[in-house]
């Protein structure tokens, strides 16, 4: 069984647990100029599971073209589920690829007033 070419894992650093229920959207633009101008197309939507993952964002056969991909994490919705406010209503993680690799993993460590990310494996 294949894996989505873009995956994510969201951890709630304040609770020390996976962040279940975070809506995620992936958008694509062919160039950074198009992405900056808001000319991106949504290519996937999902919600994190009880492990903070969204394993089937894209079909395993989906081919990633060169360009800019933006993973948007709807943090306001997640924190509202817990009766909390968040300073950041969403977190956008944009990354540019010039050659497709088989897999890009975009983790997010999240708290109400901070977040961190990195290129995972």
PDB file of N, CA and C in Angstrom, residues 23-111:
ATOM      1  N   UNK A  23      -8.063  20.631  10.895  1.00  0.00           N
ATOM      2  CA  UNK A  23      -8.296  20.622   9.447  1.00  0.00           C
ATOM      3  C   UNK A  23      -7.024  21.042   8.704  1.00  0.00           C
ATOM      4  N   UNK A  24      -6.720  20.314   7.635  1.00  0.00           N
ATOM      5  CA  UNK A  24      -5.525  20.585   6.825  1.00  0.00           C
ATOM      6  C   UNK A  24      -5.952  20.757   5.370  1.00  0.00           C
ATOM      7  N   UNK A  25      -5.371  21.759   4.720  1.00  0.00           N
ATOM      8  CA  UNK A  25      -5.597  21.987   3.291  1.00  0.00           C
ATOM      9  C   UNK A  25      -4.239  22.079   2.619  1.00  0.00           C
ATOM     10  N   UNK A  26      -4.103  21.459   1.461  1.00  0.00           N
ATOM     11  CA  UNK A  26      -2.880  21.597   0.663  1.00  0.00           C
ATOM     12  C   UNK A  26      -3.243  22.323  -0.625  1.00  0.00           C
ATOM     13  N   UNK A  27      -2.448  23.356  -0.925  1.00  0.00           N
ATOM     14  CA  UNK A  27      -2.633  24.120  -2.158  1.00  0.00           C
ATOM     15  C   UNK A  27      -1.364  24.043  -2.988  1.00  0.00           C
ATOM     16  N   UNK A  28      -1.528  24.248  -4.296  1.00  0.00           N
ATOM     17  CA  UNK A  28      -0.399  24.193  -5.228  1.00  0.00           C
ATOM     18  C   UNK A  28      -0.421  25.421  -6.126  1.00  0.00           C
ATOM     19  N   UNK A  29       0.755  25.980  -6.382  1.00  0.00           N
ATOM     20  CA  UNK A  29       0.950  27.040  -7.378  1.00  0.00           C
ATOM     21  C   UNK A  29       2.206  26.691  -8.172  1.00  0.00           C
ATOM     22  N   UNK A  30       2.214  26.937  -9.469  1.00  0.00           N
ATOM     23  CA  UNK A  30       3.370  26.543 -10.283  1.00  0.00           C
ATOM     24  C   UNK A  30       4.642  27.352 -10.016  1.00  0.00           C
ATOM     25  N   UNK A  31       4.496  28.572  -9.468  1.00  0.00           N
ATOM     26  CA  UNK A  31       5.662  29.414  -9.180  1.00  0.00           C
ATOM     27  C   UNK A  31       5.470  30.118  -7.842  1.00  0.00           C
ATOM     28  N   UNK A  32       6.550  30.615  -7.287  1.00  0.00           N
ATOM     29  CA  UNK A  32       6.434  31.363  -6.034  1.00  0.00           C
ATOM     30  C   UNK A  32       5.695  32.681  -6.261  1.00  0.00           C
ATOM     31  N   UNK A  33       5.843  33.267  -7.451  1.00  0.00           N
ATOM     32  CA  UNK A  33       5.123  34.494  -7.760  1.00  0.00           C
ATOM     33  C   UNK A  33       3.615  34.232  -7.768  1.00  0.00           C
ATOM     34  N   UNK A  34       3.198  33.118  -8.354  1.00  0.00           N
ATOM     35  CA  UNK A  34       1.770  32.772  -8.381  1.00  0.00           C
ATOM     36  C   UNK A  34       1.262  32.514  -6.969  1.00  0.00           C
ATOM     37  N   UNK A  35       2.057  31.833  -6.156  1.00  0.00           N
ATOM     38  CA  UNK A  35       1.650  31.554  -4.772  1.00  0.00           C
ATOM     39  C   UNK A  35       1.503  32.854  -3.994  1.00  0.00           C
ATOM     40  N   UNK A  36       2.453  33.769  -4.145  1.00  0.00           N
ATOM     41  CA  UNK A  36       2.415  35.049  -3.450  1.00  0.00           C
ATOM     42  C   UNK A  36       1.209  35.879  -3.890  1.00  0.00           C
ATOM     43  N   UNK A  37       0.828  35.755  -5.151  1.00  0.00           N
ATOM     44  CA  UNK A  37      -0.309  36.506  -5.695  1.00  0.00           C
ATOM     45  C   UNK A  37      -1.652  35.847  -5.369  1.00  0.00           C
ATOM     46  N   UNK A  38      -1.620  34.750  -4.613  1.00  0.00           N
ATOM     47  CA  UNK A  38      -2.863  34.077  -4.248  1.00  0.00           C
ATOM     48  C   UNK A  38      -3.448  33.219  -5.358  1.00  0.00           C
ATOM     49  N   UNK A  39      -2.614  32.828  -6.297  1.00  0.00           N
ATOM     50  CA  UNK A  39      -3.076  32.045  -7.444  1.00  0.00           C
ATOM     51  C   UNK A  39      -2.779  30.562  -7.252  1.00  0.00           C
ATOM     52  N   UNK A  40      -3.121  30.065  -6.082  1.00  0.00           N
ATOM     53  CA  UNK A  40      -2.923  28.647  -5.772  1.00  0.00           C
ATOM     54  C   UNK A  40      -4.237  27.906  -5.924  1.00  0.00           C
ATOM     55  N   UNK A  41      -4.125  26.613  -6.171  1.00  0.00           N
ATOM     56  CA  UNK A  41      -5.283  25.735  -6.300  1.00  0.00           C
ATOM     57  C   UNK A  41      -5.266  24.725  -5.162  1.00  0.00           C
ATOM     58  N   UNK A  42      -6.391  24.563  -4.484  1.00  0.00           N
ATOM     59  CA  UNK A  42      -6.483  23.554  -3.430  1.00  0.00           C
ATOM     60  C   UNK A  42      -6.480  22.173  -4.081  1.00  0.00           C
ATOM     61  N   UNK A  43      -5.564  21.311  -3.618  1.00  0.00           N
ATOM     62  CA  UNK A  43      -5.463  19.962  -4.185  1.00  0.00           C
ATOM     63  C   UNK A  43      -5.837  18.876  -3.181  1.00  0.00           C
ATOM     64  N   UNK A  44      -5.967  19.230  -1.905  1.00  0.00           N
ATOM     65  CA  UNK A  44      -6.316  18.214  -0.900  1.00  0.00           C
ATOM     66  C   UNK A  44      -6.859  18.867   0.359  1.00  0.00           C
ATOM     67  N   UNK A  45      -7.742  18.123   1.031  1.00  0.00           N
ATOM     68  CA  UNK A  45      -8.269  18.540   2.336  1.00  0.00           C
ATOM     69  C   UNK A  45      -8.363  17.304   3.215  1.00  0.00           C
ATOM     70  N   UNK A  46      -8.170  17.502   4.504  1.00  0.00           N
ATOM     71  CA  UNK A  46      -8.305  16.403   5.448  1.00  0.00           C
ATOM     72  C   UNK A  46      -8.352  16.934   6.869  1.00  0.00           C
ATOM     73  N   UNK A  47      -8.517  16.025   7.815  1.00  0.00           N
ATOM     74  CA  UNK A  47      -8.541  16.356   9.239  1.00  0.00           C
ATOM     75  C   UNK A  47      -7.671  15.333   9.954  1.00  0.00           C
ATOM     76  N   UNK A  48      -6.855  15.797  10.890  1.00  0.00           N
ATOM     77  CA  UNK A  48      -5.957  14.877  11.587  1.00  0.00           C
ATOM     78  C   UNK A  48      -6.744  13.864  12.420  1.00  0.00           C
ATOM     79  N   UNK A  49      -6.212  12.658  12.468  1.00  0.00           N
ATOM     80  CA  UNK A  49      -6.836  11.567  13.225  1.00  0.00           C
ATOM     81  C   UNK A  49      -6.362  11.580  14.683  1.00  0.00           C
ATOM     82  N   UNK A  50      -6.678  10.529  15.422  1.00  0.00           N
ATOM     83  CA  UNK A  50      -6.338  10.480  16.854  1.00  0.00           C
ATOM     84  C   UNK A  50      -4.836  10.417  17.107  1.00  0.00           C
ATOM     85  N   UNK A  51      -4.054  10.161  16.062  1.00  0.00           N
ATOM     86  CA  UNK A  51      -2.598  10.179  16.190  1.00  0.00           C
ATOM     87  C   UNK A  51      -2.013  11.493  15.664  1.00  0.00           C
ATOM     88  N   UNK A  52      -2.883  12.459  15.323  1.00  0.00           N
ATOM     89  CA  UNK A  52      -2.411  13.738  14.812  1.00  0.00           C
ATOM     90  C   UNK A  52      -1.937  13.684  13.372  1.00  0.00           C
ATOM     91  N   UNK A  53      -2.326  12.635  12.660  1.00  0.00           N
ATOM     92  CA  UNK A  53      -1.875  12.451  11.272  1.00  0.00           C
ATOM     93  C   UNK A  53      -3.059  12.503  10.310  1.00  0.00           C
ATOM     94  N   UNK A  54      -2.736  12.764   9.074  1.00  0.00           N
ATOM     95  CA  UNK A  54      -3.710  12.774   7.994  1.00  0.00           C
ATOM     96  C   UNK A  54      -3.099  11.916   6.879  1.00  0.00           C
ATOM     97  N   UNK A  55      -3.183  10.594   7.010  1.00  0.00           N
ATOM     98  CA  UNK A  55      -2.400   9.713   6.140  1.00  0.00           C
ATOM     99  C   UNK A  55      -2.814   9.673   4.670  1.00  0.00           C
ATOM    100  N   UNK A  56      -4.021  10.096   4.344  1.00  0.00           N
ATOM    101  CA  UNK A  56      -4.490   9.969   2.957  1.00  0.00           C
ATOM    102  C   UNK A  56      -4.835  11.334   2.361  1.00  0.00           C
ATOM    103  N   UNK A  57      -3.982  12.323   2.577  1.00  0.00           N
ATOM    104  CA  UNK A  57      -4.254  13.643   2.010  1.00  0.00           C
ATOM    105  C   UNK A  57      -4.331  13.590   0.488  1.00  0.00           C
ATOM    106  N   UNK A  58      -3.372  12.931  -0.126  1.00  0.00           N
ATOM    107  CA  UNK A  58      -3.346  12.769  -1.575  1.00  0.00           C
ATOM    108  C   UNK A  58      -3.282  11.287  -1.904  1.00  0.00           C
ATOM    109  N   UNK A  59      -3.803  10.916  -3.045  1.00  0.00           N
ATOM    110  CA  UNK A  59      -3.670   9.531  -3.491  1.00  0.00           C
ATOM    111  C   UNK A  59      -2.188   9.200  -3.640  1.00  0.00           C
ATOM    112  N   UNK A  60      -1.782   7.980  -3.298  1.00  0.00           N
ATOM    113  CA  UNK A  60      -0.365   7.608  -3.433  1.00  0.00           C
ATOM    114  C   UNK A  60       0.174   7.797  -4.851  1.00  0.00           C
ATOM    115  N   UNK A  61      -0.695   7.713  -5.843  1.00  0.00           N
ATOM    116  CA  UNK A  61      -0.261   7.859  -7.241  1.00  0.00           C
ATOM    117  C   UNK A  61      -0.184   9.319  -7.692  1.00  0.00           C
ATOM    118  N   UNK A  62      -0.579  10.258  -6.821  1.00  0.00           N
ATOM    119  CA  UNK A  62      -0.551  11.674  -7.192  1.00  0.00           C
ATOM    120  C   UNK A  62       0.888  12.086  -7.488  1.00  0.00           C
ATOM    121  N   UNK A  63       1.097  12.744  -8.624  1.00  0.00           N
ATOM    122  CA  UNK A  63       2.430  13.185  -9.026  1.00  0.00           C
ATOM    123  C   UNK A  63       2.612  14.653  -8.641  1.00  0.00           C
ATOM    124  N   UNK A  64       3.624  14.918  -7.857  1.00  0.00           N
ATOM    125  CA  UNK A  64       3.938  16.288  -7.458  1.00  0.00           C
ATOM    126  C   UNK A  64       4.726  16.970  -8.562  1.00  0.00           C
ATOM    127  N   UNK A  65       4.195  18.058  -9.070  1.00  0.00           N
ATOM    128  CA  UNK A  65       4.907  18.853 -10.070  1.00  0.00           C
ATOM    129  C   UNK A  65       5.808  19.855  -9.371  1.00  0.00           C
ATOM    130  N   UNK A  66       6.781  20.362 -10.097  1.00  0.00           N
ATOM    131  CA  UNK A  66       7.609  21.438  -9.558  1.00  0.00           C
ATOM    132  C   UNK A  66       6.701  22.613  -9.246  1.00  0.00           C
ATOM    133  N   UNK A  67       6.992  23.311  -8.162  1.00  0.00           N
ATOM    134  CA  UNK A  67       6.193  24.463  -7.787  1.00  0.00           C
ATOM    135  C   UNK A  67       6.155  24.656  -6.289  1.00  0.00           C
ATOM    136  N   UNK A  68       5.194  25.444  -5.839  1.00  0.00           N
ATOM    137  CA  UNK A  68       5.059  25.787  -4.426  1.00  0.00           C
ATOM    138  C   UNK A  68       3.816  25.108  -3.861  1.00  0.00           C
ATOM    139  N   UNK A  69       4.014  24.401  -2.780  1.00  0.00           N
ATOM    140  CA  UNK A  69       2.926  23.735  -2.070  1.00  0.00           C
ATOM    141  C   UNK A  69       2.771  24.420  -0.720  1.00  0.00           C
ATOM    142  N   UNK A  70       1.538  24.642  -0.325  1.00  0.00           N
ATOM    143  CA  UNK A  70       1.266  25.260   0.968  1.00  0.00           C
ATOM    144  C   UNK A  70       0.357  24.340   1.755  1.00  0.00           C
ATOM    145  N   UNK A  71       0.823  23.965   2.932  1.00  0.00           N
ATOM    146  CA  UNK A  71       0.009  23.162   3.842  1.00  0.00           C
ATOM    147  C   UNK A  71      -0.547  24.133   4.875  1.00  0.00           C
ATOM    148  N   UNK A  72      -1.876  24.260   4.900  1.00  0.00           N
ATOM    149  CA  UNK A  72      -2.528  25.155   5.865  1.00  0.00           C
ATOM    150  C   UNK A  72      -3.143  24.317   6.973  1.00  0.00           C
ATOM    151  N   UNK A  73      -2.774  24.652   8.197  1.00  0.00           N
ATOM    152  CA  UNK A  73      -3.313  24.011   9.392  1.00  0.00           C
ATOM    153  C   UNK A  73      -4.301  24.986  10.033  1.00  0.00           C
ATOM    154  N   UNK A  74      -5.543  24.598  10.159  1.00  0.00           N
ATOM    155  CA  UNK A  74      -6.581  25.457  10.737  1.00  0.00           C
ATOM    156  C   UNK A  74      -6.533  25.322  12.258  1.00  0.00           C
ATOM    157  N   UNK A  75      -5.635  26.075  12.863  1.00  0.00           N
ATOM    158  CA  UNK A  75      -5.395  25.955  14.301  1.00  0.00           C
ATOM    159  C   UNK A  75      -6.519  26.559  15.132  1.00  0.00           C
ATOM    160  N   UNK A  76      -7.203  27.561  14.605  1.00  0.00           N
ATOM    161  CA  UNK A  76      -8.308  28.171  15.348  1.00  0.00           C
ATOM    162  C   UNK A  76      -9.408  27.136  15.609  1.00  0.00           C
ATOM    163  N   UNK A  77      -9.740  26.352  14.603  1.00  0.00           N
ATOM    164  CA  UNK A  77     -10.759  25.304  14.763  1.00  0.00           C
ATOM    165  C   UNK A  77     -10.326  24.287  15.803  1.00  0.00           C
ATOM    166  N   UNK A  78      -9.049  23.879  15.747  1.00  0.00           N
ATOM    167  CA  UNK A  78      -8.538  22.893  16.699  1.00  0.00           C
ATOM    168  C   UNK A  78      -8.637  23.407  18.134  1.00  0.00           C
ATOM    169  N   UNK A  79      -8.145  24.614  18.381  1.00  0.00           N
ATOM    170  CA  UNK A  79      -8.173  25.128  19.747  1.00  0.00           C
ATOM    171  C   UNK A  79      -9.596  25.406  20.222  1.00  0.00           C
ATOM    172  N   UNK A  80     -10.488  25.805  19.324  1.00  0.00           N
ATOM    173  CA  UNK A  80     -11.894  26.005  19.690  1.00  0.00           C
ATOM    174  C   UNK A  80     -12.518  24.695  20.166  1.00  0.00           C
ATOM    175  N   UNK A  81     -12.095  23.565  19.594  1.00  0.00           N
ATOM    176  CA  UNK A  81     -12.584  22.260  20.050  1.00  0.00           C
ATOM    177  C   UNK A  81     -12.254  22.018  21.519  1.00  0.00           C
ATOM    178  N   UNK A  82     -11.192  22.666  21.990  1.00  0.00           N
ATOM    179  CA  UNK A  82     -10.740  22.514  23.377  1.00  0.00           C
ATOM    180  C   UNK A  82     -11.126  23.714  24.242  1.00  0.00           C
ATOM    181  N   UNK A  83     -11.982  24.593  23.706  1.00  0.00           N
ATOM    182  CA  UNK A  83     -12.423  25.754  24.468  1.00  0.00           C
ATOM    183  C   UNK A  83     -11.340  26.791  24.686  1.00  0.00           C
ATOM    184  N   UNK A  84     -10.365  26.831  23.784  1.00  0.00           N
ATOM    185  CA  UNK A  84      -9.245  27.762  23.918  1.00  0.00           C
ATOM    186  C   UNK A  84      -9.185  28.698  22.733  1.00  0.00           C
ATOM    187  N   UNK A  85      -8.551  29.839  22.954  1.00  0.00           N
ATOM    188  CA  UNK A  85      -8.263  30.759  21.858  1.00  0.00           C
ATOM    189  C   UNK A  85      -6.829  30.520  21.410  1.00  0.00           C
ATOM    190  N   UNK A  86      -6.597  30.843  20.164  1.00  0.00           N
ATOM    191  CA  UNK A  86      -5.256  30.709  19.605  1.00  0.00           C
ATOM    192  C   UNK A  86      -4.830  32.044  19.026  1.00  0.00           C
ATOM    193  N   UNK A  87      -3.601  32.412  19.253  1.00  0.00           N
ATOM    194  CA  UNK A  87      -3.067  33.648  18.683  1.00  0.00           C
ATOM    195  C   UNK A  87      -2.992  33.539  17.159  1.00  0.00           C
ATOM    196  N   UNK A  88      -2.704  32.337  16.672  1.00  0.00           N
ATOM    197  CA  UNK A  88      -2.584  32.090  15.238  1.00  0.00           C
ATOM    198  C   UNK A  88      -3.841  31.360  14.756  1.00  0.00           C
ATOM    199  N   UNK A  89      -4.697  31.994  13.938  1.00  0.00           N
ATOM    200  CA  UNK A  89      -5.901  31.317  13.471  1.00  0.00           C
ATOM    201  C   UNK A  89      -5.586  30.181  12.501  1.00  0.00           C
ATOM    202  N   UNK A  90      -4.468  30.288  11.834  1.00  0.00           N
ATOM    203  CA  UNK A  90      -4.003  29.214  10.950  1.00  0.00           C
ATOM    204  C   UNK A  90      -2.496  29.315  10.826  1.00  0.00           C
ATOM    205  N   UNK A  91      -1.887  28.238  10.392  1.00  0.00           N
ATOM    206  CA  UNK A  91      -0.450  28.198  10.127  1.00  0.00           C
ATOM    207  C   UNK A  91      -0.278  27.724   8.695  1.00  0.00           C
ATOM    208  N   UNK A  92       0.382  28.524   7.887  1.00  0.00           N
ATOM    209  CA  UNK A  92       0.709  28.125   6.518  1.00  0.00           C
ATOM    210  C   UNK A  92       2.177  27.725   6.467  1.00  0.00           C
ATOM    211  N   UNK A  93       2.435  26.541   5.961  1.00  0.00           N
ATOM    212  CA  UNK A  93       3.802  26.093   5.722  1.00  0.00           C
ATOM    213  C   UNK A  93       3.948  25.926   4.218  1.00  0.00           C
ATOM    214  N   UNK A  94       4.673  26.852   3.617  1.00  0.00           N
ATOM    215  CA  UNK A  94       4.891  26.812   2.169  1.00  0.00           C
ATOM    216  C   UNK A  94       6.282  26.271   1.895  1.00  0.00           C
ATOM    217  N   UNK A  95       6.356  25.418   0.887  1.00  0.00           N
ATOM    218  CA  UNK A  95       7.664  24.901   0.485  1.00  0.00           C
ATOM    219  C   UNK A  95       7.682  24.750  -1.022  1.00  0.00           C
ATOM    220  N   UNK A  96       8.873  24.887  -1.590  1.00  0.00           N
ATOM    221  CA  UNK A  96       9.033  24.842  -3.044  1.00  0.00           C
ATOM    222  C   UNK A  96       9.873  23.644  -3.428  1.00  0.00           C
ATOM    223  N   UNK A  97       9.411  22.940  -4.444  1.00  0.00           N
ATOM    224  CA  UNK A  97      10.193  21.821  -4.964  1.00  0.00           C
ATOM    225  C   UNK A  97      10.482  22.068  -6.437  1.00  0.00           C
ATOM    226  N   UNK A  98      11.676  21.670  -6.854  1.00  0.00           N
ATOM    227  CA  UNK A  98      12.001  21.783  -8.278  1.00  0.00           C
ATOM    228  C   UNK A  98      12.093  20.412  -8.935  1.00  0.00           C
ATOM    229  N   UNK A  99      12.223  19.388  -8.120  1.00  0.00           N
ATOM    230  CA  UNK A  99      12.197  18.012  -8.609  1.00  0.00           C
ATOM    231  C   UNK A  99      11.370  17.206  -7.628  1.00  0.00           C
ATOM    232  N   UNK A 100      10.454  16.448  -8.157  1.00  0.00           N
ATOM    233  CA  UNK A 100       9.588  15.658  -7.281  1.00  0.00           C
ATOM    234  C   UNK A 100      10.382  14.576  -6.570  1.00  0.00           C
ATOM    235  N   UNK A 101      10.157  14.460  -5.295  1.00  0.00           N
ATOM    236  CA  UNK A 101      10.671  13.346  -4.504  1.00  0.00           C
ATOM    237  C   UNK A 101       9.462  12.475  -4.194  1.00  0.00           C
ATOM    238  N   UNK A 102       9.673  11.250  -3.799  1.00  0.00           N
ATOM    239  CA  UNK A 102       8.512  10.389  -3.554  1.00  0.00           C
ATOM    240  C   UNK A 102       7.669  10.803  -2.352  1.00  0.00           C
ATOM    241  N   UNK A 103       8.262  11.600  -1.433  1.00  0.00           N
ATOM    242  CA  UNK A 103       7.521  11.883  -0.208  1.00  0.00           C
ATOM    243  C   UNK A 103       8.044  13.145   0.473  1.00  0.00           C
ATOM    244  N   UNK A 104       7.114  13.988   0.928  1.00  0.00           N
ATOM    245  CA  UNK A 104       7.445  15.169   1.725  1.00  0.00           C
ATOM    246  C   UNK A 104       6.616  15.102   2.998  1.00  0.00           C
ATOM    247  N   UNK A 105       7.282  15.177   4.139  1.00  0.00           N
ATOM    248  CA  UNK A 105       6.595  15.107   5.425  1.00  0.00           C
ATOM    249  C   UNK A 105       6.726  16.466   6.105  1.00  0.00           C
ATOM    250  N   UNK A 106       5.572  17.058   6.468  1.00  0.00           N
ATOM    251  CA  UNK A 106       5.544  18.396   7.043  1.00  0.00           C
ATOM    252  C   UNK A 106       4.949  18.319   8.449  1.00  0.00           C
ATOM    253  N   UNK A 107       5.775  18.181   9.478  1.00  0.00           N
ATOM    254  CA  UNK A 107       5.280  18.135  10.859  1.00  0.00           C
ATOM    255  C   UNK A 107       5.013  19.538  11.400  1.00  0.00           C
ATOM    256  N   UNK A 108       4.120  19.603  12.388  1.00  0.00           N
ATOM    257  CA  UNK A 108       3.836  20.863  13.061  1.00  0.00           C
ATOM    258  C   UNK A 108       3.741  20.594  14.551  1.00  0.00           C
ATOM    259  N   UNK A 109       4.558  21.303  15.336  1.00  0.00           N
ATOM    260  CA  UNK A 109       4.454  21.290  16.793  1.00  0.00           C
ATOM    261  C   UNK A 109       3.705  22.560  17.160  1.00  0.00           C
ATOM    262  N   UNK A 110       2.609  22.393  17.870  1.00  0.00           N
ATOM    263  CA  UNK A 110       1.647  23.464  18.031  1.00  0.00           C
ATOM    264  C   UNK A 110       1.368  23.772  19.499  1.00  0.00           C
ATOM    265  N   UNK A 111       1.205  25.058  19.811  1.00  0.00           N
ATOM    266  CA  UNK A 111       0.753  25.543  21.112  1.00  0.00           C
ATOM    267  C   UNK A 111      -0.081  26.788  20.849  1.00  0.00           C
TER     268      UNK A 111
END
